Structure formats: C-alpha cells, structure tokens
Coordinates of C-alpha atoms and ligand atoms in Angstrom, one line a residue:
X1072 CA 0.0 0.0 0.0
X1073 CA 1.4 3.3 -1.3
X1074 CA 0.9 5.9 1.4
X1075 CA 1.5 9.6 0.2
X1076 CA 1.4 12.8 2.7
X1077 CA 0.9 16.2 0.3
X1078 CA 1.9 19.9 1.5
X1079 CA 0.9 19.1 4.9
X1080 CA 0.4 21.8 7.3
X1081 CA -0.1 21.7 10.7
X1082 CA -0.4 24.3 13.3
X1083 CA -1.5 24.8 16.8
X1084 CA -1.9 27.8 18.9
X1085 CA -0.1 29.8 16.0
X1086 CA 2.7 27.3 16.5
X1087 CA 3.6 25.1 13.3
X1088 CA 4.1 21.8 14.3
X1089 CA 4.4 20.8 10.2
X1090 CA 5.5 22.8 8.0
X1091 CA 4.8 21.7 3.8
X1092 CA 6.0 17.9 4.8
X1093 CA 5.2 16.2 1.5
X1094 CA 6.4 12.4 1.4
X1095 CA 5.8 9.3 -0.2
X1096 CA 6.4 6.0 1.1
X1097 CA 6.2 3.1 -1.7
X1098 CA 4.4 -0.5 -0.8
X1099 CA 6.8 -3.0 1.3
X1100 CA 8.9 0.0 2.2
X1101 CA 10.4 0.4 5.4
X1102 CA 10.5 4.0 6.4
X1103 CA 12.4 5.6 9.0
X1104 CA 11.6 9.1 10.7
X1105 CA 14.6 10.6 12.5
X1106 CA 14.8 13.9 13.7
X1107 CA 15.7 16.1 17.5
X1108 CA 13.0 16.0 20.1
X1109 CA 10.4 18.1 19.5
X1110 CA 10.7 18.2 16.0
X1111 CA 7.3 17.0 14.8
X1112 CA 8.1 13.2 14.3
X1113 CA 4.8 12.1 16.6
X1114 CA 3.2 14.9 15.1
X1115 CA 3.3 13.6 11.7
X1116 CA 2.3 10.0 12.2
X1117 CA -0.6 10.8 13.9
X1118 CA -1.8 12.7 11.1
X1119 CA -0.5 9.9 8.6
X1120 CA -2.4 7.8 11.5
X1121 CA -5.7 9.8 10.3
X1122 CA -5.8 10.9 14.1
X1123 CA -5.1 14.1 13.1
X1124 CA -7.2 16.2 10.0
X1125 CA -4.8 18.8 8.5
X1126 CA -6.6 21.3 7.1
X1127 CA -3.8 22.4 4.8
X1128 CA -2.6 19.1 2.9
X1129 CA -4.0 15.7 2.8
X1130 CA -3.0 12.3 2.8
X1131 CA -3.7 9.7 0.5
X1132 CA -4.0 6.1 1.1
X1133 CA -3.1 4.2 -1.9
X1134 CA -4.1 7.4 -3.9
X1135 CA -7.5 7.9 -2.0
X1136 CA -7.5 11.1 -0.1
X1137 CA -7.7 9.9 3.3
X1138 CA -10.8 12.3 4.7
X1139 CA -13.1 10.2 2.0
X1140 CA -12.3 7.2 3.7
X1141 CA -14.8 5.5 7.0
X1142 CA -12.9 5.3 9.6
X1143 CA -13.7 1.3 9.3
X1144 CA -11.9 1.6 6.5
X1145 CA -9.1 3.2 7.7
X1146 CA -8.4 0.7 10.7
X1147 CA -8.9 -2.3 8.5
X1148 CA -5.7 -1.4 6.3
X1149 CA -3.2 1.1 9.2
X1150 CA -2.4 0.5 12.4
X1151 CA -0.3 2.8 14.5
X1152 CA 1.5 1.9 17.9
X1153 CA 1.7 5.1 19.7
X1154 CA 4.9 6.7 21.8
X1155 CA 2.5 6.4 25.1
X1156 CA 0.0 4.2 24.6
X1157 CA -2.8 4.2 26.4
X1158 CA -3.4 1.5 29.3
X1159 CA -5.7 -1.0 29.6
X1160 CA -6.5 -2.2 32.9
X1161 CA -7.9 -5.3 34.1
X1162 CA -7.7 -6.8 30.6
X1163 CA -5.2 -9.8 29.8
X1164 CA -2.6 -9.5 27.3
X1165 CA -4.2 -12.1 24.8
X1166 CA -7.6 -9.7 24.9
X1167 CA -5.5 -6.6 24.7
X1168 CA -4.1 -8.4 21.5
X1169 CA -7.4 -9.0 20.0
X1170 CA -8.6 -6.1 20.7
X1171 CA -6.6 -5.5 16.7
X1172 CA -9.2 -7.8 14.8
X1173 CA -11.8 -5.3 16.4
X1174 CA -12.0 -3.5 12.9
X1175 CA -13.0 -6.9 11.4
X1176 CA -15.9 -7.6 13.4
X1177 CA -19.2 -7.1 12.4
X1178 CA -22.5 -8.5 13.0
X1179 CA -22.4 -10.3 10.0
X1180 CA -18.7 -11.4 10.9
X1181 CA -17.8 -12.9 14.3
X1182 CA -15.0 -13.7 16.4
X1183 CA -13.6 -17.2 14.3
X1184 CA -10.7 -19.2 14.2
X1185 CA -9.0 -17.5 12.1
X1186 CA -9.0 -14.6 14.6
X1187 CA -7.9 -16.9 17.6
X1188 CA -4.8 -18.3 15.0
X1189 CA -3.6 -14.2 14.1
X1190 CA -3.8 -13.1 17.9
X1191 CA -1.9 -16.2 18.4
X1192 CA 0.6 -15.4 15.8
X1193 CA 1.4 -12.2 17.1
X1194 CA 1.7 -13.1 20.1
X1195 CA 4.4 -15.6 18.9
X1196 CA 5.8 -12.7 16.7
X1197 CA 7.0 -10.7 19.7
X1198 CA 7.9 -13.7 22.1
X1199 CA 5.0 -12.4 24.5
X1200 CA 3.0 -16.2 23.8
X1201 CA 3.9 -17.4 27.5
X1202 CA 2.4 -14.4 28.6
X1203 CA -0.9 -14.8 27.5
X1204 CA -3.1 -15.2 30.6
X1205 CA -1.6 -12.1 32.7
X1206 CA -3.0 -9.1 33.7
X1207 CA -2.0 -6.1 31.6
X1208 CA -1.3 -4.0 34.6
X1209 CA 1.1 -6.8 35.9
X1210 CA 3.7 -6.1 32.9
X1211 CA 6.4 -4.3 32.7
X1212 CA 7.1 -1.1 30.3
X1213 CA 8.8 -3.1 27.9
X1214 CA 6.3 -5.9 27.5
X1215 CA 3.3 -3.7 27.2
X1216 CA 5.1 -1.8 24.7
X1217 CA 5.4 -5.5 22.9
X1218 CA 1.9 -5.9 23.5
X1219 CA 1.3 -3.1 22.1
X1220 CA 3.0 -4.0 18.8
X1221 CA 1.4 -7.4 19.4
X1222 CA -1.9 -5.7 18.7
X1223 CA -1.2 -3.6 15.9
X1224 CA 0.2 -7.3 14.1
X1225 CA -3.0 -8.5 14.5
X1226 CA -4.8 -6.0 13.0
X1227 CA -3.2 -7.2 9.8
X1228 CA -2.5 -3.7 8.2
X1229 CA -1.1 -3.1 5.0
X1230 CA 0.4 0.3 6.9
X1231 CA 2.3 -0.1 10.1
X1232 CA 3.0 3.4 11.9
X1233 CA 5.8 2.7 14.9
X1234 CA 6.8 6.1 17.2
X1235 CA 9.7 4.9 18.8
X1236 CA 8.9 1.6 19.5
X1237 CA 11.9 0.2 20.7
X1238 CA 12.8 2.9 23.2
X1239 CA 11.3 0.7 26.6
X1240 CA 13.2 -2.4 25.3
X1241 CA 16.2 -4.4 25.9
X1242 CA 18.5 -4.4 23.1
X1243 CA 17.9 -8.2 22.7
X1244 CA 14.0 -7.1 21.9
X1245 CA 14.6 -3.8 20.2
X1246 CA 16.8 -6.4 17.7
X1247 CA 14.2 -8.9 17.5
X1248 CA 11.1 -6.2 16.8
X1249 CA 13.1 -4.2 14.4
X1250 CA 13.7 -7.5 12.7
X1251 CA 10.2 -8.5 12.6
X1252 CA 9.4 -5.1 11.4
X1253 CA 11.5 -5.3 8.4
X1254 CA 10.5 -8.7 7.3
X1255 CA 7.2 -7.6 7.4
X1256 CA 5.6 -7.5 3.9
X1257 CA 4.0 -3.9 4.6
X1258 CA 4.5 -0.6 4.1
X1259 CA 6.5 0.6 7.5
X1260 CA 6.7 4.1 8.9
X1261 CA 9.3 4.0 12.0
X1262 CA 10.3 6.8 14.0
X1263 CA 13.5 6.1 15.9
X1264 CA 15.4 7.5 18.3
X1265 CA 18.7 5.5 18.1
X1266 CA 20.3 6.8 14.3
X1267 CA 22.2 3.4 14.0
X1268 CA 18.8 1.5 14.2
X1269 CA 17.7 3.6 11.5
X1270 CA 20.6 2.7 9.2
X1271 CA 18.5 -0.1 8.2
X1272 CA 15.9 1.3 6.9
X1273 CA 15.3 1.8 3.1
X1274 CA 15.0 5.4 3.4
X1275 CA 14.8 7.9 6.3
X1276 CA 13.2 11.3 6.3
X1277 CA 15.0 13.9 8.6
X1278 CA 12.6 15.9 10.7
X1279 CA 13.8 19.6 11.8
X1280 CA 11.3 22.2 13.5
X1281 CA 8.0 21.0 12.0
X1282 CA 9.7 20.6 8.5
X1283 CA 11.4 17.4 6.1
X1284 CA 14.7 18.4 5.9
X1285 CA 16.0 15.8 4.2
X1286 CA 15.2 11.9 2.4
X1287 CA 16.9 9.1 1.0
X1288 CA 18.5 6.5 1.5
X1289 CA 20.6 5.9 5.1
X1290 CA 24.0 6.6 3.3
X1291 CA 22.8 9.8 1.5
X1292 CA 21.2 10.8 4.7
X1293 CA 22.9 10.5 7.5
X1294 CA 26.1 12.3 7.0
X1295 CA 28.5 14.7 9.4
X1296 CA 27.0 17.3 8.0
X1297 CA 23.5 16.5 8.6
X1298 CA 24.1 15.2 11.6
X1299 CA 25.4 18.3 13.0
X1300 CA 22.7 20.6 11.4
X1301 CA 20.2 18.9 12.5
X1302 CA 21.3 17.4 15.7
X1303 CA 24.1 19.3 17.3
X1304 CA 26.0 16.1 17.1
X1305 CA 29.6 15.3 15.7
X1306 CA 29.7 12.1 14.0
X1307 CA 33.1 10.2 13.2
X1308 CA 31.8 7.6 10.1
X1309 CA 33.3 4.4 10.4
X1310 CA 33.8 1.6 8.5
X1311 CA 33.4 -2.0 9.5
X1312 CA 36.3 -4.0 8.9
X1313 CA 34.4 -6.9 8.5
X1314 CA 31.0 -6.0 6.7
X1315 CA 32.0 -2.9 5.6
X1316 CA 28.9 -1.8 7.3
X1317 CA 29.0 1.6 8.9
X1318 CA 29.7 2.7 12.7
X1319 CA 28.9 5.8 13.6
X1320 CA 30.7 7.4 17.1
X1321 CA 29.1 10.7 18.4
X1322 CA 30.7 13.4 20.0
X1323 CA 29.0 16.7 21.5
X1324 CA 29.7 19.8 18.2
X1325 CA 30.9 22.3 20.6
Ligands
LIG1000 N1 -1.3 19.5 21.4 C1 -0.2 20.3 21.4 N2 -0.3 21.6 21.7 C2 0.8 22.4 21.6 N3 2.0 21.9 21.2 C3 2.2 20.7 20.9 C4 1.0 19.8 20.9 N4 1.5 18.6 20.5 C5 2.8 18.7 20.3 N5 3.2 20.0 20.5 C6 4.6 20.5 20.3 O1 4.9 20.2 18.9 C7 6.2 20.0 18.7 C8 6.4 18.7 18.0 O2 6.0 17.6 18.8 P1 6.1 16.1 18.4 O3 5.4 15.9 17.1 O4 5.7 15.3 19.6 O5 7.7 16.0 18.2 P2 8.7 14.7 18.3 O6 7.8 13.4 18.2 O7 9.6 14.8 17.1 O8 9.4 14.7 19.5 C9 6.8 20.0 20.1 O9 7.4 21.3 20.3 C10 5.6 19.8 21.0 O10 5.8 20.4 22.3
LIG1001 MG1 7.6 11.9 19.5

C-alpha cells in the first residue's frame, strides 16, 4: 500500500508543528523518521495515523484522499503503535491483542478461528506467547510496549506506523522487533530514536522544527554534515572491517 502525505500543514496555537511535509512512502517499504526531540516526528504519524485532520494538505491512502475514507476503513488497512500508549487495565494480554481484529468484526462477521490463530501469531511474533493469561497492569514497560506492537500485528495492516517503538526495550527485543518489522511484507513508517537502528531502513526522512529536511536512503542521509545541522552532534563515520557496514561514534559539536 502506497501511502502519500501532500503539502501538509499543521499548526496549533499559531505554533507550526508541520511545515509543507510532502512524502511518499512506496508498498513494502520500510520507512524511518529521525529527527531532535520536538521536531514533529509524533506529530506527523498521527496525522498519517488519520488521528489528526490537516486542514492544509491531505493524505492519500493508496491514492485515495484519506478524509473520504470510514474510519472502518481506515483501521482495516493502518495501524499505528503510539509513543505512550494508552493503558488497559484489568484486561489480559491475549484480549488486549485481539482487541486489533476489532475492525474486522461485524454483525455479520464474528470472532472465528482464524481470529484466535492471528492473535496467536502475534503473540508468537514478539515472544509475549507465554504471557498470554496475565494481567496487563502486571507487565512491565517493555512488555506492554510488545503488546502493544502485538496488537497492531493482528490487526493485519497493510500500513504499520511505529513512534519509537523500541525505546522501553532491551537491546535483545529492540533487535528482534526491528527484525520482525523489516520482514514484514507492509509498508513501514518508523520513528527512531537511536540513528544506528535507523541505518536499516530503506530510506529515512529527517525531521527539523515541524519541516522534512531531508530523504533518501541511510548513506545519502545521515552524514557529518547533517548530523550536525540537524542534531548538534559530531559524528566520526566508520567503516566496519568486517562487513563494511558503517559505525557511527558521536561526539558533542561544541
Ligand atoms: N497539542 C499540542 N499543543 C501544543 N504543542 C504541541 C502539541 N502537541 C505537540 N506539540 C509541540 O509540537 C512539537 C512537535 O512535537 P512532536 O510531534 O511530539 O515531536 P517529536 O515526536 O519529534 O518529539 C513540540 O514542540 C511539542 O511540544
Ligand atoms: Mg515523538
């Protein structure tokens, strides 16, 4: 699914949190959003999300303006896990999980087997299966935030939207999730904090004060001089001596 963001404009209390962002991200791509705090990262998914209605701009979902589409419609084919998500209490994790296949139910179409073998599959997906039964208050950060992803999988969308999803999680599961998220056959929109996660992406756009600074791929992107426009940050580039992958060390631009 092609998902396409045009001269978006957003602005609040005469603040511009976007500024003419115009992107498009191409089926099966993984797209990362990098960028300092503040910078409109959040900001921009949630109105990629449809949780936010620009009134400058539109989005277009596989070339369908977004604001013609039910809202049905909408969570049948994106899901979005959010930087602080919500909680739910007194709810287990496997219910929390199927709580995704919500947009799939209908009078006309109940919960099946099918449903009980996706929520199932996700589960498995982010190594929360032996959790099942508990309590969704009982967890900690970093296994709600998997829960959280968990639920989004089982929704099945053809557009995933992430906001930092890896930041509560060990770097065994911020490996395994950013893993899974790649391998995924759908169009991915990732913000990230850490900039050597993003290196994987396909291609990263480079948020700076509401606006996209920058796009393409990691290695046209994330150079010195980028880095230290847009982050403050002085970056030594190194090669691997084994991959030729690249390393980058950061140093405070002073
Ligand atoms: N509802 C709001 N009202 C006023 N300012 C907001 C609101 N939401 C976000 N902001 C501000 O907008 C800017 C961009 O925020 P955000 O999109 O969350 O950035 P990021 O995710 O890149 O850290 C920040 O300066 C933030 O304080
Ligand atoms: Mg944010």
């Amino acid at each position: 699914m092609r998902l396409a963001a045009e001269r978006i404009d957003w602005t609040i209390h005469g603040h511009k949190l976007l500024d003419d962002v115009s992107l498009v991200v191409e089926p099966g791509e993984t797209f990362g959003l990098i960028g300092p705090n503040g910078s409109g990262k959040t900001t921009l998914l949630r109105v990629l999300a449809g949780l936010r209605k620009p009134k400058i701009g539109r989005v277009l979902v596989d070339g369908l303006p977004m604001n013609r589409m039910r809202r049905r419609d909408i969570a049948q084919s994106i899901s979005f896990v959010e930087q602080q998500a919500e909680t739910l209490d007194r709810i287990e994790v496997r219910e929390a999980v199927a709580l995704g296949r919500t947009p799939f139910l209908s009078p006309l179409r109940s919960w099946s087997d099918q449903d009980d073998a996706i929520v199932s599959q996700a589960l498995d997906d982010v190594g929360m299966h032996h959790l099942a039964g508990r309590l969704w208050h009982t967890l900690s950060g970093g296994e709600r935030q998997r829960v959280h992803i968990a639920r989004a999988l089982a929704q099945q969308p053809r557009v995933l939207l992430l906001d930092e999803p890896t930041n509560h999680l060990d770097i065994r599961h911020q490996l395994s999730i950013l893993q899974l998220v790649r391998q995924l056959p759908v169009t991915v929109v990732i913000a990230l904090h850490d900039l050597n996660q993003a290196m994987d992406c396909d291609r990263i756009g480079v948020m700076d004060a509401g606006r996209l600074v920058d796009i393409g791929t990691p290695r046209q992107v994330l150079t010195a001089e980028r880095l230290r426009r847009t982050f403050g940050v002085h970056v030594d580039i190194l090669d691997d001596p084994i991959d030729h992958s690249r390393i980058m060390r950061f140093r405070n631009a002073v």
